[in-house]
PDB file of C-alpha atoms in Angstrom:
ATOM      1  CA  MET A   1     110.425  80.717  94.468  1.00 42.00           C
ATOM      2  CA  ARG A   2     108.598  82.807  96.991  1.00 44.00           C
ATOM      3  CA  ILE A   3     107.696  86.150  95.590  1.00 44.00           C
ATOM      4  CA  ALA A   4     107.870  88.502  98.538  1.00 37.00           C
ATOM      5  CA  ARG A   5     110.569  90.367 100.422  1.00 33.00           C
ATOM      6  CA  LEU A   6     110.518  93.137 103.163  1.00 31.00           C
ATOM      7  CA  LEU A   7     110.896  96.925 103.637  1.00 34.00           C
ATOM      8  CA  THR A   8     109.306 100.075 102.277  1.00 31.00           C
ATOM      9  CA  LEU A   9     111.014 101.905  99.466  1.00 32.00           C
ATOM     10  CA  SER A  10     110.766 105.491  98.435  1.00 32.00           C
ATOM     11  CA  GLY A  11     111.355 104.798  94.777  1.00 33.00           C
ATOM     12  CA  LEU A  12     113.846 103.973  92.058  1.00 32.00           C
ATOM     13  CA  ALA A  13     115.586 106.536  89.926  1.00 31.00           C
ATOM     14  CA  PHE A  14     116.309 105.310  86.430  1.00 30.00           C
ATOM     15  CA  ALA A  15     118.798 107.086  84.260  1.00 33.00           C
ATOM     16  CA  ALA A  16     116.964 107.963  81.106  1.00 33.00           C
ATOM     17  CA  PRO A  17     117.861 109.066  77.651  1.00 33.00           C
ATOM     18  CA  ALA A  18     114.956 110.368  75.602  1.00 35.00           C
ATOM     19  CA  LEU A  19     111.687 108.785  76.686  1.00 35.00           C
ATOM     20  CA  ALA A  20     109.728 106.639  74.285  1.00 40.00           C
ATOM     21  CA  ALA A  21     106.158 107.759  73.738  1.00 38.00           C
ATOM     22  CA  PRO A  22     103.271 105.391  74.438  1.00 39.00           C
ATOM     23  CA  PRO A  23     102.725 103.033  71.499  1.00 41.00           C
ATOM     24  CA  SER A  24     100.194 104.064  68.916  1.00 37.00           C
ATOM     25  CA  LYS A  25      99.381 100.437  68.140  1.00 35.00           C
ATOM     26  CA  PRO A  26     100.420  97.008  69.369  1.00 33.00           C
ATOM     27  CA  ALA A  27     103.968  96.209  68.302  1.00 34.00           C
ATOM     28  CA  MET A  28     104.242  93.025  66.253  1.00 30.00           C
ATOM     29  CA  THR A  29     107.448  91.185  65.599  1.00 32.00           C
ATOM     30  CA  LYS A  30     105.792  88.669  63.304  1.00 32.00           C
ATOM     31  CA  PRO A  31     102.779  88.729  60.984  1.00 30.00           C
ATOM     32  CA  ALA A  32      99.390  88.473  62.638  1.00 32.00           C
ATOM     33  CA  ASP A  33      98.246  84.946  63.338  1.00 36.00           C
ATOM     34  CA  PRO A  34      95.055  83.415  64.743  1.00 33.00           C
ATOM     35  CA  LYS A  35      97.013  82.571  67.927  1.00 38.00           C
ATOM     36  CA  PRO A  36      96.946  84.489  70.129  1.00 43.00           C
ATOM     37  CA  ALA A  37      93.570  85.705  68.936  1.00 43.00           C
ATOM     38  CA  ALA A  38      93.075  89.417  68.377  1.00 58.00           C
ATOM     39  CA  GLN A  39      90.804  91.082  70.896  1.00 69.00           C
ATOM     40  CA  THR A  40      88.330  93.870  70.381  1.00 73.00           C
ATOM     41  CA  PRO A  41      88.724  96.865  72.707  1.00 71.00           C
ATOM     42  CA  SER A  42      85.502  95.939  74.519  1.00 83.00           C
ATOM     43  CA  SER A  43      86.495  92.316  75.099  1.00 94.00           C
ATOM     44  CA  LEU A  44      90.000  93.315  76.207  1.00 96.00           C
ATOM     45  CA  GLU A  45      88.585  95.791  78.704  1.00 95.00           C
ATOM     46  CA  ALA A  46      86.037  93.294  80.020  1.00 96.00           C
ATOM     47  CA  GLU A  47      88.673  90.570  80.460  1.00 97.00           C
ATOM     48  CA  THR A  48      91.123  92.982  82.095  1.00 97.00           C
ATOM     49  CA  ARG A  49      88.489  94.278  84.509  1.00 96.00           C
ATOM     50  CA  ALA A  50      87.500  90.716  85.417  1.00 97.00           C
ATOM     51  CA  TRP A  51      91.170  89.834  85.993  1.00 97.00           C
ATOM     52  CA  HIS A  52      91.653  92.909  88.172  1.00 98.00           C
ATOM     53  CA  GLN A  53      88.586  92.116  90.255  1.00 97.00           C
ATOM     54  CA  LYS A  54      90.081  88.705  91.050  1.00 97.00           C
ATOM     55  CA  ARG A  55      93.407  90.338  91.847  1.00 97.00           C
ATOM     56  CA  ILE A  56      91.684  92.715  94.287  1.00 98.00           C
ATOM     57  CA  ALA A  57      89.729  89.831  95.826  1.00 97.00           C
ATOM     58  CA  ASN A  58      92.988  87.976  96.524  1.00 97.00           C
ATOM     59  CA  LEU A  59      94.680  91.084  97.876  1.00 97.00           C
ATOM     60  CA  THR A  60      91.832  91.870 100.256  1.00 97.00           C
ATOM     61  CA  SER A  61      91.138  88.316 101.383  1.00 96.00           C
ATOM     62  CA  GLU A  62      91.773  87.304 104.990  1.00 94.00           C
ATOM     63  CA  GLU A  63      95.069  85.764 103.892  1.00 93.00           C
ATOM     64  CA  GLY A  64      95.966  88.587 101.495  1.00 95.00           C
ATOM     65  CA  TRP A  65      98.836  91.037 101.797  1.00 96.00           C
ATOM     66  CA  LEU A  66      96.637  93.691 103.411  1.00 97.00           C
ATOM     67  CA  SER A  67      96.315  91.508 106.507  1.00 97.00           C
ATOM     68  CA  LEU A  68     100.005  91.888 107.390  1.00 96.00           C
ATOM     69  CA  VAL A  69     100.587  93.463 110.800  1.00 96.00           C
ATOM     70  CA  GLY A  70     104.150  92.451 111.583  1.00 96.00           C
ATOM     71  CA  LEU A  71     107.416  90.977 110.371  1.00 97.00           C
ATOM     72  CA  HIS A  72     110.194  90.041 112.800  1.00 97.00           C
ATOM     73  CA  TRP A  73     113.621  88.555 112.168  1.00 97.00           C
ATOM     74  CA  LEU A  74     114.833  85.852 114.535  1.00 98.00           C
ATOM     75  CA  ASN A  75     118.240  86.077 116.142  1.00 97.00           C
ATOM     76  CA  GLU A  76     120.176  82.988 117.123  1.00 98.00           C
ATOM     77  CA  GLY A  77     119.012  81.787 120.516  1.00 98.00           C
ATOM     78  CA  ASP A  78     115.907  82.945 122.353  1.00 98.00           C
ATOM     79  CA  ASN A  79     113.426  85.481 120.940  1.00 98.00           C
ATOM     80  CA  ARG A  80     110.661  86.415 123.381  1.00 98.00           C
ATOM     81  CA  PHE A  81     107.346  87.660 122.016  1.00 98.00           C
ATOM     82  CA  GLY A  82     104.111  89.148 123.325  1.00 97.00           C
ATOM     83  CA  SER A  83     102.410  92.542 123.607  1.00 97.00           C
ATOM     84  CA  ALA A  84     104.665  93.864 126.398  1.00 98.00           C
ATOM     85  CA  ALA A  85     107.116  96.496 125.171  1.00 97.00           C
ATOM     86  CA  ASP A  86     110.183  94.698 126.539  1.00 97.00           C
ATOM     87  CA  ASN A  87     109.713  91.624 124.340  1.00 98.00           C
ATOM     88  CA  ASP A  88     112.087  90.978 121.453  1.00 98.00           C
ATOM     89  CA  PHE A  89     109.026  90.844 119.177  1.00 98.00           C
ATOM     90  CA  VAL A  90     106.202  93.141 120.231  1.00 97.00           C
ATOM     91  CA  PHE A  91     102.842  91.749 119.156  1.00 97.00           C
ATOM     92  CA  PRO A  92      99.673  93.827 118.670  1.00 94.00           C
ATOM     93  CA  GLU A  93      97.666  95.084 121.616  1.00 92.00           C
ATOM     94  CA  GLY A  94      95.097  92.625 122.917  1.00 92.00           C
ATOM     95  CA  THR A  95      97.459  89.640 122.877  1.00 95.00           C
ATOM     96  CA  PRO A  96      99.033  88.326 126.103  1.00 96.00           C
ATOM     97  CA  ALA A  97     101.945  90.351 127.452  1.00 97.00           C
ATOM     98  CA  ARG A  98     104.102  87.200 127.398  1.00 98.00           C
ATOM     99  CA  ILE A  99     103.168  84.615 124.794  1.00 98.00           C
ATOM    100  CA  GLY A 100     106.330  82.565 124.617  1.00 98.00           C
ATOM    101  CA  THR A 101     109.807  82.209 123.154  1.00 98.00           C
ATOM    102  CA  PHE A 102     111.082  81.246 119.714  1.00 98.00           C
ATOM    103  CA  THR A 103     114.481  79.566 119.980  1.00 98.00           C
ATOM    104  CA  ARG A 104     116.555  79.500 116.823  1.00 98.00           C
ATOM    105  CA  LYS A 105     119.481  77.177 116.219  1.00 97.00           C
ATOM    106  CA  GLY A 106     120.556  77.706 112.627  1.00 95.00           C
ATOM    107  CA  LYS A 107     117.609  76.791 110.436  1.00 94.00           C
ATOM    108  CA  GLN A 108     115.783  75.014 113.263  1.00 97.00           C
ATOM    109  CA  VAL A 109     113.240  76.870 115.386  1.00 98.00           C
ATOM    110  CA  THR A 110     111.287  75.658 118.400  1.00 98.00           C
ATOM    111  CA  LEU A 111     108.479  77.387 120.276  1.00 98.00           C
ATOM    112  CA  THR A 112     108.032  77.380 124.054  1.00 98.00           C
ATOM    113  CA  LEU A 113     104.738  78.833 125.316  1.00 98.00           C
ATOM    114  CA  GLN A 114     104.150  80.614 128.585  1.00 97.00           C
ATOM    115  CA  PRO A 115     101.931  78.734 131.071  1.00 96.00           C
ATOM    116  CA  GLY A 116      98.264  79.367 130.355  1.00 94.00           C
ATOM    117  CA  VAL A 117      98.791  80.427 126.717  1.00 96.00           C
ATOM    118  CA  THR A 118      96.998  78.278 124.162  1.00 92.00           C
ATOM    119  CA  LEU A 119      97.188  78.471 120.405  1.00 96.00           C
ATOM    120  CA  THR A 120      96.749  76.237 117.368  1.00 97.00           C
ATOM    121  CA  ARG A 121      98.996  75.069 114.567  1.00 97.00           C
ATOM    122  CA  GLY A 122      97.332  74.052 111.345  1.00 96.00           C
ATOM    123  CA  GLY A 123      93.988  74.363 113.120  1.00 95.00           C
ATOM    124  CA  LYS A 124      94.916  71.879 115.860  1.00 96.00           C
ATOM    125  CA  PRO A 125      95.872  72.600 119.489  1.00 96.00           C
ATOM    126  CA  PHE A 126      99.609  73.163 119.841  1.00 97.00           C
ATOM    127  CA  THR A 127     101.514  73.281 123.114  1.00 95.00           C
ATOM    128  CA  GLY A 128     104.960  73.989 121.690  1.00 96.00           C
ATOM    129  CA  GLY A 129     107.833  72.218 120.000  1.00 97.00           C
ATOM    130  CA  PRO A 130     109.687  72.293 116.659  1.00 98.00           C
ATOM    131  CA  LEU A 131     108.199  74.508 113.946  1.00 98.00           C
ATOM    132  CA  GLY A 132     108.031  73.980 110.192  1.00 97.00           C
ATOM    133  CA  THR A 133     109.004  76.508 107.536  1.00 95.00           C
ATOM    134  CA  SER A 134     106.765  75.491 104.635  1.00 95.00           C
ATOM    135  CA  GLU A 135     104.694  78.719 104.855  1.00 93.00           C
ATOM    136  CA  GLY A 136     101.735  76.433 104.222  1.00 94.00           C
ATOM    137  CA  PRO A 137      98.551  76.107 106.307  1.00 95.00           C
ATOM    138  CA  GLU A 138      99.967  73.203 108.297  1.00 97.00           C
ATOM    139  CA  ASP A 139     102.625  75.477 109.816  1.00 97.00           C
ATOM    140  CA  VAL A 140     100.447  78.511 110.566  1.00 97.00           C
ATOM    141  CA  LEU A 141     100.098  79.345 114.263  1.00 98.00           C
ATOM    142  CA  SER A 142      96.895  81.066 115.425  1.00 97.00           C
ATOM    143  CA  LEU A 143      96.166  83.082 118.541  1.00 97.00           C
ATOM    144  CA  GLY A 144      92.830  84.867 118.518  1.00 95.00           C
ATOM    145  CA  THR A 145      92.593  86.631 115.163  1.00 95.00           C
ATOM    146  CA  LEU A 146      96.382  86.586 114.697  1.00 97.00           C
ATOM    147  CA  ARG A 147      98.066  84.138 112.346  1.00 97.00           C
ATOM    148  CA  PHE A 148     101.841  83.876 112.266  1.00 98.00           C
ATOM    149  CA  TYR A 149     104.420  81.599 110.701  1.00 98.00           C
ATOM    150  CA  LEU A 150     108.103  81.326 109.850  1.00 98.00           C
ATOM    151  CA  ILE A 151     109.490  82.531 106.527  1.00 96.00           C
ATOM    152  CA  PRO A 152     113.073  81.564 105.620  1.00 94.00           C
ATOM    153  CA  ARG A 153     114.780  84.144 103.382  1.00 90.00           C
ATOM    154  CA  GLY A 154     118.294  83.096 102.508  1.00 86.00           C
ATOM    155  CA  GLU A 155     120.237  83.074 105.752  1.00 90.00           C
ATOM    156  CA  LYS A 156     117.491  85.021 107.513  1.00 93.00           C
ATOM    157  CA  MET A 157     114.544  83.524 109.385  1.00 97.00           C
ATOM    158  CA  GLY A 158     111.498  85.727 109.684  1.00 96.00           C
ATOM    159  CA  LEU A 159     108.201  85.576 111.516  1.00 98.00           C
ATOM    160  CA  ARG A 160     105.290  86.893 109.469  1.00 97.00           C
ATOM    161  CA  VAL A 161     102.225  88.074 111.396  1.00 98.00           C
ATOM    162  CA  LYS A 162      98.754  88.525 109.884  1.00 97.00           C
ATOM    163  CA  ASP A 163      95.420  89.713 111.198  1.00 97.00           C
ATOM    164  CA  PRO A 164      92.222  89.836 109.100  1.00 96.00           C
ATOM    165  CA  GLU A 165      91.238  92.861 111.212  1.00 95.00           C
ATOM    166  CA  ALA A 166      94.341  94.787 110.116  1.00 95.00           C
ATOM    167  CA  PRO A 167      93.728  98.509 109.517  1.00 94.00           C
ATOM    168  CA  ALA A 168      95.226  98.272 106.020  1.00 94.00           C
ATOM    169  CA  ARG A 169      92.604  95.695 105.082  1.00 96.00           C
ATOM    170  CA  ARG A 170      89.699  97.530 106.690  1.00 95.00           C
ATOM    171  CA  GLN A 171      90.686 100.838 105.122  1.00 94.00           C
ATOM    172  CA  PHE A 172      91.507  99.619 101.618  1.00 96.00           C
ATOM    173  CA  HIS A 173      90.088 101.961  98.989  1.00 93.00           C
ATOM    174  CA  GLY A 174      90.991 100.393  95.661  1.00 96.00           C
ATOM    175  CA  ILE A 175      93.979 100.745  93.319  1.00 97.00           C
ATOM    176  CA  PRO A 176      93.981 103.374  90.564  1.00 97.00           C
ATOM    177  CA  THR A 177      94.818 102.078  87.085  1.00 98.00           C
ATOM    178  CA  TRP A 178      95.451 103.475  83.654  1.00 98.00           C
ATOM    179  CA  PRO A 179      92.623 102.993  81.127  1.00 97.00           C
ATOM    180  CA  VAL A 180      92.760  99.596  79.458  1.00 97.00           C
ATOM    181  CA  SER A 181      94.406  99.949  76.061  1.00 97.00           C
ATOM    182  CA  ALA A 182      94.999  97.480  73.233  1.00 96.00           C
ATOM    183  CA  ALA A 183      98.168  99.450  72.507  1.00 97.00           C
ATOM    184  CA  TRP A 184      99.744  97.944  75.616  1.00 98.00           C
ATOM    185  CA  ARG A 185      98.855  94.346  74.731  1.00 98.00           C
ATOM    186  CA  ILE A 186     102.026  93.726  72.774  1.00 98.00           C
ATOM    187  CA  GLU A 187     103.077  90.685  70.808  1.00 98.00           C
ATOM    188  CA  GLY A 188     106.745  89.855  70.997  1.00 98.00           C
ATOM    189  CA  ARG A 189     109.107  86.944  70.720  1.00 98.00           C
ATOM    190  CA  PHE A 190     110.932  84.751  73.195  1.00 98.00           C
ATOM    191  CA  GLU A 191     114.648  84.141  72.836  1.00 97.00           C
ATOM    192  CA  PRO A 192     115.457  81.042  74.898  1.00 96.00           C
ATOM    193  CA  ALA A 193     118.733  80.860  76.772  1.00 95.00           C
ATOM    194  CA  THR A 194     121.200  78.622  74.976  1.00 94.00           C
ATOM    195  CA  THR A 195     122.395  77.166  78.280  1.00 92.00           C
ATOM    196  CA  PRO A 196     120.778  77.020  81.734  1.00 89.00           C
ATOM    197  CA  ARG A 197     121.324  80.312  83.521  1.00 93.00           C
ATOM    198  CA  LYS A 198     120.374  82.259  86.617  1.00 95.00           C
ATOM    199  CA  LEU A 199     119.149  85.818  86.953  1.00 95.00           C
ATOM    200  CA  SER A 200     120.487  87.823  89.887  1.00 95.00           C
ATOM    201  CA  VAL A 201     117.428  89.460  91.450  1.00 95.00           C
ATOM    202  CA  PRO A 202     117.952  92.028  94.222  1.00 94.00           C
ATOM    203  CA  ASN A 203     115.395  92.445  96.973  1.00 92.00           C
ATOM    204  CA  VAL A 204     114.416  94.968  99.597  1.00 91.00           C
ATOM    205  CA  LEU A 205     116.301  93.036 102.269  1.00 88.00           C
ATOM    206  CA  GLY A 206     119.508  94.122 100.569  1.00 89.00           C
ATOM    207  CA  THR A 207     120.381  90.634  99.377  1.00 89.00           C
ATOM    208  CA  VAL A 208     120.386  89.032  95.930  1.00 92.00           C
ATOM    209  CA  GLU A 209     118.615  85.828  94.952  1.00 92.00           C
ATOM    210  CA  GLU A 210     119.626  83.675  92.012  1.00 94.00           C
ATOM    211  CA  MET A 211     116.508  82.646  90.074  1.00 94.00           C
ATOM    212  CA  ASN A 212     116.018  80.404  87.062  1.00 94.00           C
ATOM    213  CA  ALA A 213     116.051  82.518  83.882  1.00 96.00           C
ATOM    214  CA  PRO A 214     114.675  80.773  80.781  1.00 96.00           C
ATOM    215  CA  GLY A 215     115.621  83.499  78.285  1.00 97.00           C
ATOM    216  CA  THR A 216     114.572  86.953  77.109  1.00 98.00           C
ATOM    217  CA  LEU A 217     111.282  88.535  76.030  1.00 98.00           C
ATOM    218  CA  VAL A 218     111.776  90.876  73.076  1.00 98.00           C
ATOM    219  CA  PHE A 219     109.127  93.392  71.988  1.00 98.00           C
ATOM    220  CA  GLN A 220     108.732  96.734  70.271  1.00 98.00           C
ATOM    221  CA  VAL A 221     107.087 100.022  71.199  1.00 97.00           C
ATOM    222  CA  ASN A 222     106.822 102.572  68.380  1.00 94.00           C
ATOM    223  CA  GLY A 223     109.523 100.762  66.435  1.00 95.00           C
ATOM    224  CA  GLN A 224     111.991 100.719  69.342  1.00 97.00           C
ATOM    225  CA  GLU A 225     113.061  97.286  70.614  1.00 98.00           C
ATOM    226  CA  TYR A 226     112.983  96.488  74.321  1.00 98.00           C
ATOM    227  CA  ARG A 227     113.990  93.389  76.240  1.00 98.00           C
ATOM    228  CA  LEU A 228     112.953  91.867  79.572  1.00 98.00           C
ATOM    229  CA  ASP A 229     114.405  88.853  81.358  1.00 98.00           C
ATOM    230  CA  PRO A 230     111.712  86.812  83.140  1.00 98.00           C
ATOM    231  CA  VAL A 231     112.188  84.169  85.795  1.00 97.00           C
ATOM    232  CA  LEU A 232     110.584  80.767  85.876  1.00 93.00           C
ATOM    233  CA  GLU A 233     108.908  79.598  89.065  1.00 85.00           C
ATOM    234  CA  SER A 234     108.181  76.138  87.622  1.00 82.00           C
ATOM    235  CA  ASP A 235     108.368  74.549  84.174  1.00 80.00           C
ATOM    236  CA  SER A 236     104.592  74.645  83.718  1.00 82.00           C
ATOM    237  CA  GLU A 237     103.811  78.139  85.064  1.00 91.00           C
ATOM    238  CA  PRO A 238     103.834  81.472  83.204  1.00 96.00           C
ATOM    239  CA  PHE A 239     106.980  83.565  83.101  1.00 97.00           C
ATOM    240  CA  PHE A 240     107.280  86.056  85.974  1.00 97.00           C
ATOM    241  CA  VAL A 241     108.623  89.501  85.085  1.00 98.00           C
ATOM    242  CA  ILE A 242     109.908  92.010  87.640  1.00 98.00           C
ATOM    243  CA  PHE A 243     110.276  95.291  85.766  1.00 98.00           C
ATOM    244  CA  GLY A 244     110.690  99.008  86.220  1.00 98.00           C
ATOM    245  CA  ASP A 245     109.862 101.850  83.856  1.00 98.00           C
ATOM    246  CA  GLN A 246     109.878 105.641  83.720  1.00 98.00           C
ATOM    247  CA  THR A 247     106.449 105.970  85.367  1.00 98.00           C
ATOM    248  CA  ASN A 248     108.038 104.724  88.615  1.00 98.00           C
ATOM    249  CA  ARG A 249     109.226 108.293  89.120  1.00 97.00           C
ATOM    250  CA  ASP A 250     105.791 109.828  89.397  1.00 96.00           C
ATOM    251  CA  GLU A 251     102.732 107.664  88.705  1.00 97.00           C
ATOM    252  CA  SER A 252     103.458 103.999  89.378  1.00 98.00           C
ATOM    253  CA  TYR A 253     105.021 102.331  92.425  1.00 97.00           C
ATOM    254  CA  GLY A 254     108.626 103.496  92.804  1.00 96.00           C
ATOM    255  CA  ALA A 255     110.122 100.023  93.226  1.00 97.00           C
ATOM    256  CA  GLY A 256     108.701  98.591  90.004  1.00 98.00           C
ATOM    257  CA  ARG A 257     105.845  96.281  89.131  1.00 98.00           C
ATOM    258  CA  PHE A 258     105.156  92.626  88.351  1.00 98.00           C
ATOM    259  CA  LEU A 259     103.775  90.975  85.222  1.00 98.00           C
ATOM    260  CA  TYR A 260     102.996  87.381  84.298  1.00 98.00           C
ATOM    261  CA  VAL A 261     103.487  86.317  80.676  1.00 98.00           C
ATOM    262  CA  ASP A 262     102.188  83.034  79.288  1.00 97.00           C
ATOM    263  CA  GLN A 263     104.895  80.735  78.021  1.00 95.00           C
ATOM    264  CA  PRO A 264     105.637  81.065  74.292  1.00 96.00           C
ATOM    265  CA  THR A 265     103.884  79.317  71.444  1.00 96.00           C
ATOM    266  CA  LYS A 266     105.809  76.673  69.509  1.00 95.00           C
ATOM    267  CA  ASP A 267     107.156  79.321  67.151  1.00 96.00           C
ATOM    268  CA  GLY A 268     108.338  81.486  70.020  1.00 97.00           C
ATOM    269  CA  ARG A 269     105.630  84.133  70.134  1.00 98.00           C
ATOM    270  CA  VAL A 270     104.556  85.728  73.415  1.00 98.00           C
ATOM    271  CA  VAL A 271     102.062  88.400  74.448  1.00 98.00           C
ATOM    272  CA  LEU A 272     103.018  90.980  77.054  1.00 98.00           C
ATOM    273  CA  ASP A 273      99.785  92.504  78.328  1.00 98.00           C
ATOM    274  CA  PHE A 274     100.940  95.470  80.376  1.00 98.00           C
ATOM    275  CA  ASN A 275      97.303  96.200  81.252  1.00 98.00           C
ATOM    276  CA  ARG A 276      97.901  93.468  83.838  1.00 98.00           C
ATOM    277  CA  ALA A 277     101.035  94.998  85.330  1.00 98.00           C
ATOM    278  CA  TYR A 278     100.476  95.074  89.078  1.00 98.00           C
ATOM    279  CA  ASN A 279     102.025  96.406  92.275  1.00 98.00           C
ATOM    280  CA  PRO A 280     104.190  94.202  94.513  1.00 97.00           C
ATOM    281  CA  PRO A 281     103.124  93.575  98.127  1.00 96.00           C
ATOM    282  CA  CYS A 282     105.555  96.247  99.372  1.00 95.00           C
ATOM    283  CA  ALA A 283     103.346  98.866  97.731  1.00 96.00           C
ATOM    284  CA  PHE A 284     100.735  98.161 100.423  1.00 95.00           C
ATOM    285  CA  SER A 285     102.626  97.144 103.526  1.00 93.00           C
ATOM    286  CA  PRO A 286     105.957  97.761 105.295  1.00 92.00           C
ATOM    287  CA  TYR A 287     105.756  94.141 106.458  1.00 94.00           C
ATOM    288  CA  ALA A 288     106.012  92.541 103.008  1.00 92.00           C
ATOM    289  CA  THR A 289     109.194  91.351 101.327  1.00 90.00           C
ATOM    290  CA  CYS A 290     109.674  91.953  97.601  1.00 94.00           C
ATOM    291  CA  PRO A 291     112.124  91.385  94.763  1.00 95.00           C
ATOM    292  CA  LEU A 292     113.307  94.419  92.798  1.00 97.00           C
ATOM    293  CA  PRO A 293     113.810  94.820  89.048  1.00 98.00           C
ATOM    294  CA  PRO A 294     117.225  93.625  87.854  1.00 97.00           C
ATOM    295  CA  ALA A 295     119.181  96.346  86.043  1.00 96.00           C
ATOM    296  CA  GLN A 296     118.353  94.973  82.591  1.00 97.00           C
ATOM    297  CA  ASN A 297     114.620  95.053  83.369  1.00 98.00           C
ATOM    298  CA  LYS A 298     114.462  98.814  83.955  1.00 98.00           C
ATOM    299  CA  LEU A 299     112.775  99.986  80.777  1.00 98.00           C
ATOM    300  CA  LYS A 300     113.665 103.408  79.382  1.00 97.00           C
ATOM    301  CA  LEU A 301     110.084 104.254  78.476  1.00 97.00           C
ATOM    302  CA  ARG A 302     106.832 105.047  80.218  1.00 98.00           C
ATOM    303  CA  VAL A 303     104.547 102.018  80.517  1.00 98.00           C
ATOM    304  CA  GLU A 304     101.280 103.853  81.106  1.00 98.00           C
ATOM    305  CA  ALA A 305      99.246 100.700  81.653  1.00 98.00           C
ATOM    306  CA  GLY A 306      98.224  98.554  84.588  1.00 98.00           C
ATOM    307  CA  GLU A 307      98.216  99.640  88.211  1.00 98.00           C
ATOM    308  CA  LYS A 308      99.302 103.057  89.423  1.00 98.00           C
ATOM    309  CA  ARG A 309     100.622 103.989  92.855  1.00 96.00           C
ATOM    310  CA  TYR A 310      98.538 103.125  95.883  1.00 95.00           C
ATOM    311  CA  GLY A 311      98.185 105.870  98.463  1.00 80.00           C
ATOM    312  CA  ASP A 312     101.501 107.541  99.288  1.00 67.00           C
ATOM    313  CA  HIS A 313     103.654 104.692  97.983  1.00 51.00           C
TER     314      HIS A 313
END
């Protein structure tokens, strides 16, 4: 699964009965056990800060989401691109007025370059021809500081454009967060699905993707039970949770946040550490593509933990 979809969103409005207050202590569904080990407030804060530093390093890297400068959707047939205003895809200033043409035939795309234009694919000189859609380094085209590559999204075929000199990357000023709190490191239980099932996940493109859903995460906040349905990107990776909560209205990103949860212990226990709840790429760029919280993952409480809104988003 590729975790990214396009468009900016103003926010989500969640119908809400009475709001649950922040938890006074970590909710436990089973007696305490050496695994997962309890953490002191100081160690939890240190580990969370270290995790967030790595998250920021990835976000601000040359290949991170802040380097996005364009996203274009290919039509069937020819799609001309370059910096001239009359191209189908207008590239940033400083690139040739006419770079070439992407020709789409269904899921197949070929590139024809204008005479005199040179670029690389996977770091090697490329003069044109069929293009791959792996989104891996071998299929990345480079022209000056620009890097661009195809991204298939359902029936759509996009062209993602990055530039390490992007204003969003140069002007990044950090992400505000709530104070780290042990109250939001919550132990819960995992209820596995009895039969293989899919979770219908909407996205900002207006489409819905069916993703593998292993079961349900069940946890408590101040004695009230809540449930979240994660998706599974691979059998060996942590669960991926796309969730919304009542802070989306005013303090956190309006279109929800993401959270990874380690797979359960043998007796079904899980830890949901909302201190590591983080913003999706769409919180930083109009050129990202993001999944949205499914209806059942819109929590009717305020999760005052993890990342807050960035800038005006």
